[in-house]
């Protein structure tokens, strides 16, 4: 299936696109092919099934989900002796990652410091895992640290947004 580097105007993974008679290449969906709307890509116009950008993004998301699930299964089964529980946790984690992807996309438009917040939370988790053998960190302390990081980044984003608004307003 040929790929067209364009999104479908109808939000589809695959589209039926007209084929340019001169080059034999598919014309991207949504581009005018003929002024005759009665033909609707039939009759004398050749058509072909093409993959849109959305299909490529979907394949990438599925690949990332599969890699995440495979890598997390080995970690979970090493810590949890019950295979059913470990595999169920990995499946639910995979579904949760996709949901978080869309939530993080929306949060990024609200919170300018979201990337720093995620980096700080990951650094805290990594430090806890690395130092777990020598230092036992209570769950309540780790949760409090997460809350402080989220609060600081949220307040910082709000202040940054407010400062940008004040700079955009004309001086009266």
CSV table of C-alpha atoms in Angstrom, one decimal:
chain,number,residue,atom,x,y,z
A,1,UNK,CA,0.0,0.0,0.0
A,2,UNK,CA,1.6,3.3,-1.0
A,3,UNK,CA,2.0,6.1,1.6
A,4,UNK,CA,0.7,9.6,1.1
A,5,UNK,CA,2.4,12.2,3.4
A,6,UNK,CA,-0.9,13.9,4.4
A,7,UNK,CA,-3.7,13.4,6.8
A,8,UNK,CA,-7.1,12.3,5.6
A,9,UNK,CA,-9.7,15.0,5.6
A,10,UNK,CA,-12.1,12.5,7.1
A,11,UNK,CA,-9.6,11.2,9.7
A,12,UNK,CA,-9.1,7.7,8.2
A,13,UNK,CA,-6.1,5.4,8.2
A,14,UNK,CA,-6.5,4.6,4.5
A,15,UNK,CA,-8.1,6.5,1.7
A,16,UNK,CA,-9.0,5.9,-1.9
A,17,UNK,CA,-7.0,8.4,-3.8
A,18,UNK,CA,-6.9,9.3,-7.5
A,19,UNK,CA,-3.8,8.3,-9.4
A,20,UNK,CA,-2.0,11.0,-11.5
A,21,UNK,CA,-2.0,9.6,-15.1
A,22,UNK,CA,1.3,11.4,-15.9
A,23,UNK,CA,3.4,10.1,-13.0
A,24,UNK,CA,1.4,7.1,-11.8
A,25,UNK,CA,1.7,8.4,-8.2
A,26,UNK,CA,-1.4,8.7,-6.0
A,27,UNK,CA,-2.8,12.2,-5.5
A,28,UNK,CA,-3.1,13.0,-1.8
A,29,UNK,CA,-6.6,12.8,-0.4
A,30,UNK,CA,-8.4,16.1,-0.2
A,31,UNK,CA,-6.6,17.6,-3.3
A,32,UNK,CA,-8.7,18.6,-6.2
A,33,UNK,CA,-8.4,16.0,-9.0
A,34,UNK,CA,-11.3,17.0,-11.2
A,35,UNK,CA,-13.8,19.8,-11.3
A,36,UNK,CA,-16.5,17.2,-12.2
A,37,UNK,CA,-17.9,16.2,-8.9
A,38,UNK,CA,-20.3,13.7,-10.6
A,39,UNK,CA,-17.4,11.3,-11.3
A,40,UNK,CA,-16.4,11.1,-7.5
A,41,UNK,CA,-13.1,9.3,-8.3
A,42,UNK,CA,-14.8,6.8,-10.7
A,43,UNK,CA,-15.2,6.6,-14.4
A,44,UNK,CA,-12.1,7.7,-16.2
A,45,UNK,CA,-10.1,8.5,-13.1
A,46,UNK,CA,-8.0,5.6,-11.8
A,47,UNK,CA,-8.0,5.2,-8.0
A,48,UNK,CA,-5.8,3.4,-5.5
A,49,UNK,CA,-5.8,2.6,-1.8
A,50,UNK,CA,-3.2,4.7,0.1
A,51,UNK,CA,-2.0,4.9,3.7
A,52,UNK,CA,-2.2,8.3,5.3
A,53,UNK,CA,0.0,9.8,8.1
A,54,UNK,CA,-2.6,8.5,10.6
A,55,UNK,CA,-1.8,4.9,9.6
A,56,UNK,CA,1.9,5.5,10.2
A,57,UNK,CA,1.3,7.1,13.6
A,58,UNK,CA,-1.0,4.2,14.6
A,59,UNK,CA,1.7,1.6,13.6
A,60,UNK,CA,4.3,3.5,15.7
A,61,UNK,CA,2.0,3.6,18.7
A,62,UNK,CA,1.3,-0.1,18.5
A,63,UNK,CA,5.0,-0.8,18.1
A,64,UNK,CA,5.8,1.3,21.2
A,65,UNK,CA,3.0,-0.4,23.2
A,66,UNK,CA,4.3,-3.8,22.2
A,67,UNK,CA,7.9,-2.9,23.2
A,68,UNK,CA,6.7,-1.5,26.5
A,69,UNK,CA,4.6,-4.6,27.2
A,70,UNK,CA,7.4,-7.0,26.4
A,71,UNK,CA,10.0,-5.1,28.5
A,72,UNK,CA,7.6,-4.7,31.4
A,73,UNK,CA,6.6,-8.4,31.5
A,74,UNK,CA,10.2,-9.4,32.4
A,75,UNK,CA,10.4,-6.8,35.2
A,76,UNK,CA,7.0,-7.7,36.6
A,77,UNK,CA,7.5,-11.4,36.5
A,78,UNK,CA,10.9,-11.0,38.3
A,79,UNK,CA,9.1,-9.3,41.2
A,80,UNK,CA,5.7,-11.0,41.2
A,81,UNK,CA,5.7,-14.8,41.3
A,82,UNK,CA,2.1,-15.2,40.0
A,83,UNK,CA,2.3,-15.2,36.2
A,84,UNK,CA,-1.4,-14.4,35.8
A,85,UNK,CA,-1.0,-11.3,38.0
A,86,UNK,CA,2.2,-10.3,36.2
A,87,UNK,CA,0.7,-10.6,32.7
A,88,UNK,CA,-2.5,-8.8,33.7
A,89,UNK,CA,-0.5,-5.9,35.1
A,90,UNK,CA,1.5,-5.6,31.9
A,91,UNK,CA,-1.6,-5.6,29.8
A,92,UNK,CA,-3.2,-2.9,31.9
A,93,UNK,CA,0.0,-0.9,31.9
A,94,UNK,CA,0.0,-1.0,28.1
A,95,UNK,CA,-3.5,0.3,28.0
A,96,UNK,CA,-2.7,3.0,30.5
A,97,UNK,CA,0.3,4.2,28.5
A,98,UNK,CA,-1.9,4.9,25.5
A,99,UNK,CA,-4.4,6.8,27.7
A,100,UNK,CA,-1.5,8.8,29.3
A,101,UNK,CA,-0.2,9.7,25.8
A,102,UNK,CA,-3.4,11.6,25.0
A,103,UNK,CA,-3.6,13.1,28.5
A,104,UNK,CA,0.0,14.3,28.3
A,105,UNK,CA,-0.6,15.8,24.9
A,106,UNK,CA,-3.5,17.9,26.3
A,107,UNK,CA,-1.6,18.7,29.5
A,108,UNK,CA,1.4,20.0,27.5
A,109,UNK,CA,-0.7,22.8,26.2
A,110,UNK,CA,-1.7,23.8,29.7
A,111,UNK,CA,1.6,23.3,31.6
A,112,UNK,CA,4.7,24.8,30.1
A,113,UNK,CA,6.9,23.0,32.6
A,114,UNK,CA,5.4,19.5,32.1
A,115,UNK,CA,8.6,18.1,30.6
A,116,UNK,CA,10.6,19.2,33.6
A,117,UNK,CA,8.0,17.8,36.0
A,118,UNK,CA,8.1,14.4,34.2
A,119,UNK,CA,11.9,14.5,34.3
A,120,UNK,CA,11.9,15.2,38.0
A,121,UNK,CA,9.5,12.5,38.8
A,122,UNK,CA,11.5,10.0,36.8
A,123,UNK,CA,14.7,11.1,38.5
A,124,UNK,CA,13.1,10.5,41.9
A,125,UNK,CA,11.9,7.1,40.9
A,126,UNK,CA,15.3,6.2,39.4
A,127,UNK,CA,17.1,7.4,42.6
A,128,UNK,CA,14.7,5.3,44.7
A,129,UNK,CA,15.3,2.2,42.6
A,130,UNK,CA,19.1,2.7,42.6
A,131,UNK,CA,19.4,3.3,46.3
A,132,UNK,CA,16.8,0.8,47.4
A,133,UNK,CA,19.4,-1.7,48.6
A,134,UNK,CA,21.0,0.9,50.9
A,135,UNK,CA,18.2,3.3,51.7
A,136,UNK,CA,14.5,2.4,52.4
A,137,UNK,CA,12.4,5.4,51.3
A,138,UNK,CA,8.9,5.3,52.8
A,139,UNK,CA,6.0,5.4,50.3
A,140,UNK,CA,4.5,8.4,52.0
A,141,UNK,CA,7.8,10.4,51.6
A,142,UNK,CA,8.0,9.5,47.9
A,143,UNK,CA,4.4,10.5,47.4
A,144,UNK,CA,5.0,13.8,49.2
A,145,UNK,CA,8.0,14.5,46.9
A,146,UNK,CA,5.8,13.8,43.9
A,147,UNK,CA,3.2,16.2,45.1
A,148,UNK,CA,5.8,18.9,45.8
A,149,UNK,CA,7.2,18.5,42.3
A,150,UNK,CA,3.8,18.7,40.6
A,151,UNK,CA,2.8,21.7,42.7
A,152,UNK,CA,6.1,23.6,42.0
A,153,UNK,CA,5.8,22.9,38.2
A,154,UNK,CA,2.1,23.9,38.2
A,155,UNK,CA,2.8,27.1,40.1
A,156,UNK,CA,5.8,27.9,37.8
A,157,UNK,CA,3.7,27.3,34.7
A,158,UNK,CA,1.0,29.6,36.0
A,159,UNK,CA,3.5,32.3,36.8
A,160,UNK,CA,5.1,31.9,33.4
A,161,UNK,CA,1.7,32.2,31.7
A,162,UNK,CA,0.8,35.2,33.7
A,163,UNK,CA,4.1,36.9,32.9
A,164,UNK,CA,3.6,36.3,29.2
A,165,UNK,CA,0.1,37.8,29.4
A,166,UNK,CA,1.4,40.9,31.1
A,167,UNK,CA,4.1,41.3,28.4
A,168,UNK,CA,1.6,41.1,25.6
A,169,UNK,CA,-0.7,43.7,27.1
A,170,UNK,CA,0.0,47.3,26.0
A,171,UNK,CA,1.1,49.7,28.8
A,172,UNK,CA,-1.7,52.0,29.8
